[in-house]
Amino acid sequence: MIFYMNKKYELLGVETSPELIWLDFSVDNKEEAITKMATKLKKSGLVKDDFTQAVLNREKKFCTGLQFDNIGVAIPHTEAKYVNQPAVSIAILRNPVQFGDMGNPETEISVQLIFMLAIKEPDKQLYFLQGLINGLQDSKKLNNLMHQKNKEEMLSYLSEIFK
């Protein structure tokens, strides 16, 4: 069953909705964050049953943490074969959790913002990753994003940043 997203927003060509957003997301570690976010995508019918484990396995091999000024961001994702319908889920964390640095896996980054990608086309995934990284390099916009208190306002703001 494919989940119907009540109000859809588009970020760099990938749909999302308020149902896939967490503000003040409370988790104890990256595994819990990935599992909760992936489970929501799975329950929505957007990803296959083995998506969660595939993301966790990929994160062990290829870390997705990035440091932008004073805010750590993680972009967990996996291969397209685990995706039914493209989507992105976003979480602003109540307390940071540790992710390995994408460029230096031995280094831990305190992540406060997670973008979980479920993208079917490899070219689109690369496009999304490049656009996301470029957009997050503006520290003023990133700080404004971190202070959003309403899911729809956050998605509208993100749509403006990444148009």
GROMACS .gro file of C-alpha atoms in nm:
model
  163
    1MET     CA    1   0.000   0.000   0.000
    2ILE     CA    2   0.139   0.339  -0.097
    3PHE     CA    3   0.096   0.608   0.164
    4TYR     CA    4  -0.099   0.919   0.065
    5MET     CA    5   0.079   1.233   0.169
    6ASN     CA    6  -0.186   1.492   0.255
    7LYS     CA    7   0.011   1.799   0.150
    8LYS     CA    8   0.316   1.741  -0.065
    9TYR     CA    9   0.627   1.954  -0.091
   10GLU     CA   10   0.914   1.910  -0.329
   11LEU     CA   11   1.279   1.937  -0.232
   12LEU     CA   12   1.520   1.914  -0.523
   13GLY     CA   13   1.273   1.703  -0.720
   14VAL     CA   14   1.190   1.463  -0.434
   15GLU     CA   15   0.856   1.471  -0.255
   16THR     CA   16   0.807   1.498   0.118
   17SER     CA   17   0.524   1.593   0.350
   18PRO     CA   18   0.464   1.697   0.712
   19GLU     CA   19   0.401   1.330   0.796
   20LEU     CA   20   0.769   1.259   0.723
   21ILE     CA   21   0.907   1.541   0.940
   22TRP     CA   22   1.014   1.536   1.304
   23LEU     CA   23   1.073   1.851   1.507
   24ASP     CA   24   1.231   1.805   1.851
   25PHE     CA   25   1.308   1.440   1.761
   26SER     CA   26   1.421   1.251   2.071
   27VAL     CA   27   1.657   0.957   2.014
   28ASP     CA   28   1.955   0.816   2.200
   29ASN     CA   29   2.180   0.722   1.907
   30LYS     CA   30   2.209   0.712   1.529
   31GLU     CA   31   2.074   0.357   1.506
   32GLU     CA   32   1.756   0.458   1.684
   33ALA     CA   33   1.721   0.768   1.466
   34ILE     CA   34   1.768   0.568   1.145
   35THR     CA   35   1.533   0.294   1.261
   36LYS     CA   36   1.251   0.532   1.360
   37MET     CA   37   1.278   0.737   1.042
   38ALA     CA   38   1.303   0.432   0.816
   39THR     CA   39   1.013   0.262   0.994
   40LYS     CA   40   0.791   0.562   0.921
   41LEU     CA   41   0.887   0.543   0.551
   42LYS     CA   42   0.818   0.168   0.555
   43LYS     CA   43   0.478   0.205   0.725
   44SER     CA   44   0.394   0.466   0.463
   45GLY     CA   45   0.466   0.212   0.187
   46LEU     CA   46   0.741   0.430   0.043
   47VAL     CA   47   1.021   0.178   0.098
   48LYS     CA   48   1.061  -0.199   0.105
   49ASP     CA   49   1.068  -0.407   0.424
   50ASP     CA   50   1.449  -0.439   0.418
   51PHE     CA   51   1.512  -0.064   0.375
   52THR     CA   52   1.585  -0.007   0.746
   53GLN     CA   53   1.852  -0.276   0.766
   54ALA     CA   54   2.002  -0.164   0.434
   55VAL     CA   55   2.040   0.194   0.563
   56LEU     CA   56   2.193   0.073   0.891
   57ASN     CA   57   2.437  -0.154   0.703
   58ARG     CA   58   2.535   0.123   0.462
   59GLU     CA   59   2.591   0.369   0.748
   60LYS     CA   60   2.843   0.125   0.903
   61LYS     CA   61   3.041   0.111   0.577
   62PHE     CA   62   2.992   0.463   0.443
   63CYS     CA   63   2.936   0.731   0.706
   64THR     CA   64   2.701   1.017   0.619
   65GLY     CA   65   2.781   1.284   0.880
   66LEU     CA   66   2.881   1.630   0.760
   67GLN     CA   67   2.983   1.934   0.965
   68PHE     CA   68   2.845   2.271   0.852
   69ASP     CA   69   2.979   2.554   1.068
   70ASN     CA   70   2.835   2.470   1.411
   71ILE     CA   71   2.564   2.226   1.297
   72GLY     CA   72   2.618   1.857   1.225
   73VAL     CA   73   2.402   1.703   0.952
   74ALA     CA   74   2.362   1.338   0.850
   75ILE     CA   75   2.219   1.212   0.521
   76PRO     CA   76   2.156   0.838   0.567
   77HIS     CA   77   2.043   0.654   0.255
   78THR     CA   78   2.084   0.328   0.066
   79GLU     CA   79   2.048   0.175  -0.277
   80ALA     CA   80   1.749   0.243  -0.502
   81LYS     CA   81   1.640  -0.122  -0.501
   82TYR     CA   82   1.503  -0.074  -0.148
   83VAL     CA   83   1.273   0.214  -0.250
   84ASN     CA   84   0.913   0.190  -0.373
   85GLN     CA   85   0.846   0.562  -0.414
   86PRO     CA   86   1.096   0.850  -0.381
   87ALA     CA   87   1.072   1.052  -0.061
   88VAL     CA   88   1.281   1.239   0.194
   89SER     CA   89   1.229   1.238   0.570
   90ILE     CA   90   1.375   1.511   0.790
   91ALA     CA   91   1.441   1.531   1.164
   92ILE     CA   92   1.562   1.812   1.386
   93LEU     CA   93   1.700   1.640   1.694
   94ARG     CA   94   1.629   1.746   2.052
   95ASN     CA   95   1.980   1.635   2.149
   96PRO     CA   96   2.265   1.560   1.908
   97VAL     CA   97   2.367   1.202   1.829
   98GLN     CA   98   2.701   1.084   1.692
   99PHE     CA   99   2.748   0.992   1.326
  100GLY     CA  100   3.076   0.914   1.154
  101ASP     CA  101   3.217   1.192   0.935
  102MET     CA  102   3.159   1.129   0.563
  103GLY     CA  103   3.515   1.233   0.478
  104ASN     CA  104   3.687   1.080   0.780
  105PRO     CA  105   3.491   0.784   0.928
  106GLU     CA  106   3.709   0.767   1.241
  107THR     CA  107   3.588   1.117   1.337
  108GLU     CA  108   3.249   1.152   1.505
  109ILE     CA  109   3.015   1.443   1.435
  110SER     CA  110   2.744   1.562   1.673
  111VAL     CA  111   2.444   1.558   1.440
  112GLN     CA  112   2.142   1.778   1.503
  113LEU     CA  113   1.971   1.748   1.164
  114ILE     CA  114   1.900   1.434   0.959
  115PHE     CA  115   1.782   1.405   0.600
  116MET     CA  116   1.693   1.041   0.525
  117LEU     CA  117   1.679   0.979   0.152
  118ALA     CA  118   1.469   0.719  -0.027
  119ILE     CA  119   1.544   0.780  -0.393
  120LYS     CA  120   1.489   0.533  -0.677
  121GLU     CA  121   1.716   0.677  -0.946
  122PRO     CA  122   2.094   0.691  -0.880
  123ASP     CA  123   2.133   1.008  -1.090
  124LYS     CA  124   1.859   1.180  -0.894
  125GLN     CA  125   2.021   1.073  -0.566
  126LEU     CA  126   2.351   1.234  -0.667
  127TYR     CA  127   2.169   1.549  -0.780
  128PHE     CA  128   1.981   1.564  -0.448
  129LEU     CA  129   2.296   1.511  -0.240
  130GLN     CA  130   2.486   1.783  -0.429
  131GLY     CA  131   2.196   2.028  -0.404
  132LEU     CA  132   2.142   1.957  -0.037
  133ILE     CA  133   2.509   2.002   0.051
  134ASN     CA  134   2.528   2.326  -0.148
  135GLY     CA  135   2.212   2.462   0.016
  136LEU     CA  136   2.325   2.378   0.368
  137GLN     CA  137   2.652   2.567   0.330
  138ASP     CA  138   2.468   2.897   0.392
  139SER     CA  139   2.501   2.915   0.771
  140LYS     CA  140   2.224   3.175   0.812
  141LYS     CA  141   1.974   2.957   0.625
  142LEU     CA  142   2.085   2.647   0.813
  143ASN     CA  143   2.046   2.821   1.149
  144ASN     CA  144   1.700   2.947   1.047
  145LEU     CA  145   1.606   2.593   0.947
  146MET     CA  146   1.711   2.458   1.287
  147HIS     CA  147   1.472   2.699   1.461
  148GLN     CA  148   1.158   2.603   1.270
  149LYS     CA  149   0.874   2.506   1.506
  150ASN     CA  150   0.604   2.412   1.254
  151LYS     CA  151   0.636   2.129   1.001
  152GLU     CA  152   0.460   2.304   0.714
  153GLU     CA  153   0.655   2.627   0.768
  154MET     CA  154   0.974   2.422   0.775
  155LEU     CA  155   0.886   2.253   0.447
  156SER     CA  156   0.795   2.585   0.286
  157TYR     CA  157   1.127   2.727   0.404
  158LEU     CA  158   1.317   2.425   0.269
  159SER     CA  159   1.133   2.453  -0.062
  160GLU     CA  160   1.258   2.812  -0.091
  161ILE     CA  161   1.618   2.722  -0.001
  162PHE     CA  162   1.634   2.436  -0.250
  163LYS     CA  163   1.435   2.566  -0.544
   0.00000   0.00000   0.00000
